[in-house]
mmCIF file of C-alpha atoms in Angstrom:
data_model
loop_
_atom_site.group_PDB
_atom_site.id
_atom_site.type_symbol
_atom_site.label_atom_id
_atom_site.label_comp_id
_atom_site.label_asym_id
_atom_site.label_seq_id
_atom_site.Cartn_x
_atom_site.Cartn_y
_atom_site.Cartn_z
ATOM 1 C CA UNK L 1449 0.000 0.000 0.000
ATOM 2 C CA UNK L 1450 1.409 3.452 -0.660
ATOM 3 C CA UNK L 1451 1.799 5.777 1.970
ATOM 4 C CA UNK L 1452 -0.196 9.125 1.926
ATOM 5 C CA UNK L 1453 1.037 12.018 3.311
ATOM 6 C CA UNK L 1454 -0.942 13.008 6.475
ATOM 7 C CA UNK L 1455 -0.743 16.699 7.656
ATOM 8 C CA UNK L 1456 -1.349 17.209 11.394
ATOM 9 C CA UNK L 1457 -2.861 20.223 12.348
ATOM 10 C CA UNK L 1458 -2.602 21.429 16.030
ATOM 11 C CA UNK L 1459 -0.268 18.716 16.890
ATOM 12 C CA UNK L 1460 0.810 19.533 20.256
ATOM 13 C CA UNK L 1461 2.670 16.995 21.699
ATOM 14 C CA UNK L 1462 0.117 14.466 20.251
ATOM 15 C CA UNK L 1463 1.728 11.065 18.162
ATOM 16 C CA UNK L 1464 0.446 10.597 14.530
ATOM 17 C CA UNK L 1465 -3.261 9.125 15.214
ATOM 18 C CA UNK L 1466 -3.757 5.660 15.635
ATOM 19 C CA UNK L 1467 -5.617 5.112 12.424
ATOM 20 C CA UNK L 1468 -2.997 6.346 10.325
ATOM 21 C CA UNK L 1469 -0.084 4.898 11.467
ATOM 22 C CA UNK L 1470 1.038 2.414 8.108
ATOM 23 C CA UNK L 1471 -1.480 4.355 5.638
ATOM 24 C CA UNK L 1472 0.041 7.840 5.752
ATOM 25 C CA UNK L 1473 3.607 9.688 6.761
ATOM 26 C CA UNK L 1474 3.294 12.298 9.210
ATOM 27 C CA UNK L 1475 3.620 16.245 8.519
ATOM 28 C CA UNK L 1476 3.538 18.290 12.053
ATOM 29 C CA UNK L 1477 1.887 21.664 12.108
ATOM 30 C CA UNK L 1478 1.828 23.742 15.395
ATOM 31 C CA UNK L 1479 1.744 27.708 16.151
ATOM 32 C CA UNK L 1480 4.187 26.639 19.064
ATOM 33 C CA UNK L 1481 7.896 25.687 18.957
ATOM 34 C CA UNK L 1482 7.915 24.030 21.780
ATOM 35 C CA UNK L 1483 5.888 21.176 20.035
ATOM 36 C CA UNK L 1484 8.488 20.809 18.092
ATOM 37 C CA UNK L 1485 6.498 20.568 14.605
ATOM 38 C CA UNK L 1486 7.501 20.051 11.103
ATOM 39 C CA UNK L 1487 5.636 23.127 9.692
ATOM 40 C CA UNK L 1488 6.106 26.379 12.382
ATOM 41 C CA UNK L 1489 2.370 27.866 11.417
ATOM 42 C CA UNK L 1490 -0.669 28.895 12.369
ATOM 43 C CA UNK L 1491 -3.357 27.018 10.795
ATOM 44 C CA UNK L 1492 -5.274 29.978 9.778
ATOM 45 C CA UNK L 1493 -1.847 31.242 7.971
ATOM 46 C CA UNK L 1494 0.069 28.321 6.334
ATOM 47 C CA UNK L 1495 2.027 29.235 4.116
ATOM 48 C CA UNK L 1496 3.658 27.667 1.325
ATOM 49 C CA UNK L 1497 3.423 23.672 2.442
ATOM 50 C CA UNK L 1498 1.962 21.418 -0.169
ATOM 51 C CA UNK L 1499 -0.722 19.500 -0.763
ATOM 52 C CA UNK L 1500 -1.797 16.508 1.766
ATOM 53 C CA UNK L 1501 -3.757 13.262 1.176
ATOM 54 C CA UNK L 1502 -5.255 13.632 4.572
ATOM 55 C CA UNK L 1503 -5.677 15.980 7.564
ATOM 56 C CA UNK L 1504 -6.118 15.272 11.018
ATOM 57 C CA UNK L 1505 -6.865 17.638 13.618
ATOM 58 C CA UNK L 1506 -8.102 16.809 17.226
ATOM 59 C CA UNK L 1507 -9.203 20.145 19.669
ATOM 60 C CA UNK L 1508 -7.806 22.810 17.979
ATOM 61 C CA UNK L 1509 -10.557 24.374 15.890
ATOM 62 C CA UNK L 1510 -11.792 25.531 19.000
ATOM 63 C CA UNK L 1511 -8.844 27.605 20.034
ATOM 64 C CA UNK L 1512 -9.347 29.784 17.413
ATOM 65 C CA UNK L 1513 -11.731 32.906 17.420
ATOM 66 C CA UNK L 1514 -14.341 32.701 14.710
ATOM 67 C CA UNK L 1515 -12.215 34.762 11.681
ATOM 68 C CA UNK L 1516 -9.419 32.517 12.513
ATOM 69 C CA UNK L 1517 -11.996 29.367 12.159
ATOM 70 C CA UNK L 1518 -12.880 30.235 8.546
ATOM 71 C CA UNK L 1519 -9.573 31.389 7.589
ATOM 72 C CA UNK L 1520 -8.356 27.945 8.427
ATOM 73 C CA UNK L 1521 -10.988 26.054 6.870
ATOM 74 C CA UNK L 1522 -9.797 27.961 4.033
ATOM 75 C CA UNK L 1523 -6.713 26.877 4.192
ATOM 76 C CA UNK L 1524 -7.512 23.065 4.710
ATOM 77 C CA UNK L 1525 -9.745 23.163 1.394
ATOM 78 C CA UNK L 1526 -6.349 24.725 0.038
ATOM 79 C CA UNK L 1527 -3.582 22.499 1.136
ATOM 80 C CA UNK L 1528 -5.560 18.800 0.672
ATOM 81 C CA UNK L 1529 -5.844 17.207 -2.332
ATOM 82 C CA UNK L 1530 -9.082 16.797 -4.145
ATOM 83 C CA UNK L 1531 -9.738 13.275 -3.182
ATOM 84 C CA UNK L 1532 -8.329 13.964 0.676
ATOM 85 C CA UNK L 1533 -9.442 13.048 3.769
ATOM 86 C CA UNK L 1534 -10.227 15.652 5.945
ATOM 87 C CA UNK L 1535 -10.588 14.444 9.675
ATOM 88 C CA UNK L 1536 -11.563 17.121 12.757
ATOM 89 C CA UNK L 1537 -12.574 16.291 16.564
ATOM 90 C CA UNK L 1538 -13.464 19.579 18.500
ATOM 91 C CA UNK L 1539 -15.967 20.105 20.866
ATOM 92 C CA UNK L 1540 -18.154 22.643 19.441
ATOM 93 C CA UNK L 1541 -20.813 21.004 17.914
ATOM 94 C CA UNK L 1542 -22.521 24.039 16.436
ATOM 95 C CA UNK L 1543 -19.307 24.264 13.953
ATOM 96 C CA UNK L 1544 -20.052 20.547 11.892
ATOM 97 C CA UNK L 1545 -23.030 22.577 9.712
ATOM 98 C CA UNK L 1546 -19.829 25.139 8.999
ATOM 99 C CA UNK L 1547 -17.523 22.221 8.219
ATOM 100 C CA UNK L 1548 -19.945 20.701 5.658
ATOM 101 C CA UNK L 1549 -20.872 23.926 3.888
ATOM 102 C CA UNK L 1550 -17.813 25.178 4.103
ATOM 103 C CA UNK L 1551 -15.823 22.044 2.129
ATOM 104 C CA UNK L 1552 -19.037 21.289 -0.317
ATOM 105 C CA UNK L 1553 -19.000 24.807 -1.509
ATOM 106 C CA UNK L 1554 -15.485 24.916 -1.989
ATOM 107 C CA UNK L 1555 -15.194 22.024 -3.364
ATOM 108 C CA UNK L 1556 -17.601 22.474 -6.215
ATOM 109 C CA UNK L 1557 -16.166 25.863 -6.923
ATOM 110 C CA UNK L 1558 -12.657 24.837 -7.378
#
């Protein structure tokens, strides 16, 4: 099987999750140095970093104030490839509608 490339977002100190380990090599983003992350970003801002077969990221949407929230779903839409999967666990429930009209319509328009 080849090996995707998995981009981590809000990695903390957090290993590459359990259901990707064998399918998918590991990219860390985090705002902190201190996690010691491949990619020094905020999620909201990335940068220049390539495209990613799959994102994961666990409790860290919620960190962000809402402008922050859509400018990183923006940038998730921009950095995964078309047939990616994208993968988020936060707490605020009220945010899946946003998640699924947020990726549909950006999806068709691309």
């Amino acid at each position: 099987m080849k090996e995707g490339l998995l981009l981590h977002v809000g990695c903390g100190g957090d290993p590459i999750p359990e259901w990707a380990v064998g399918r998918y090599k590991e990219v860390r983003l985090d705002i902190s140095p201190n996690n010691q992350p491949d990619i020094l970003a905020s999620m909201a801002d990335m940068g220049d970093i390539g495209t990613y077969d799959a994102i994961h990221c666990s409790h860290a949407l919620e960190h962000l104030v809402p402008h922050e929230g859509d400018a990183a779903l923006r940038e998730f839409v921009r950095v995964l490839n078309l047939k990616g999967l994208p993968l988020f666990l936060f707490l605020i429930l009220k945010m899946s509608g946003l998640l699924k009209n947020h990726f549909t319509s950006h999806r068709v328009g691309q």
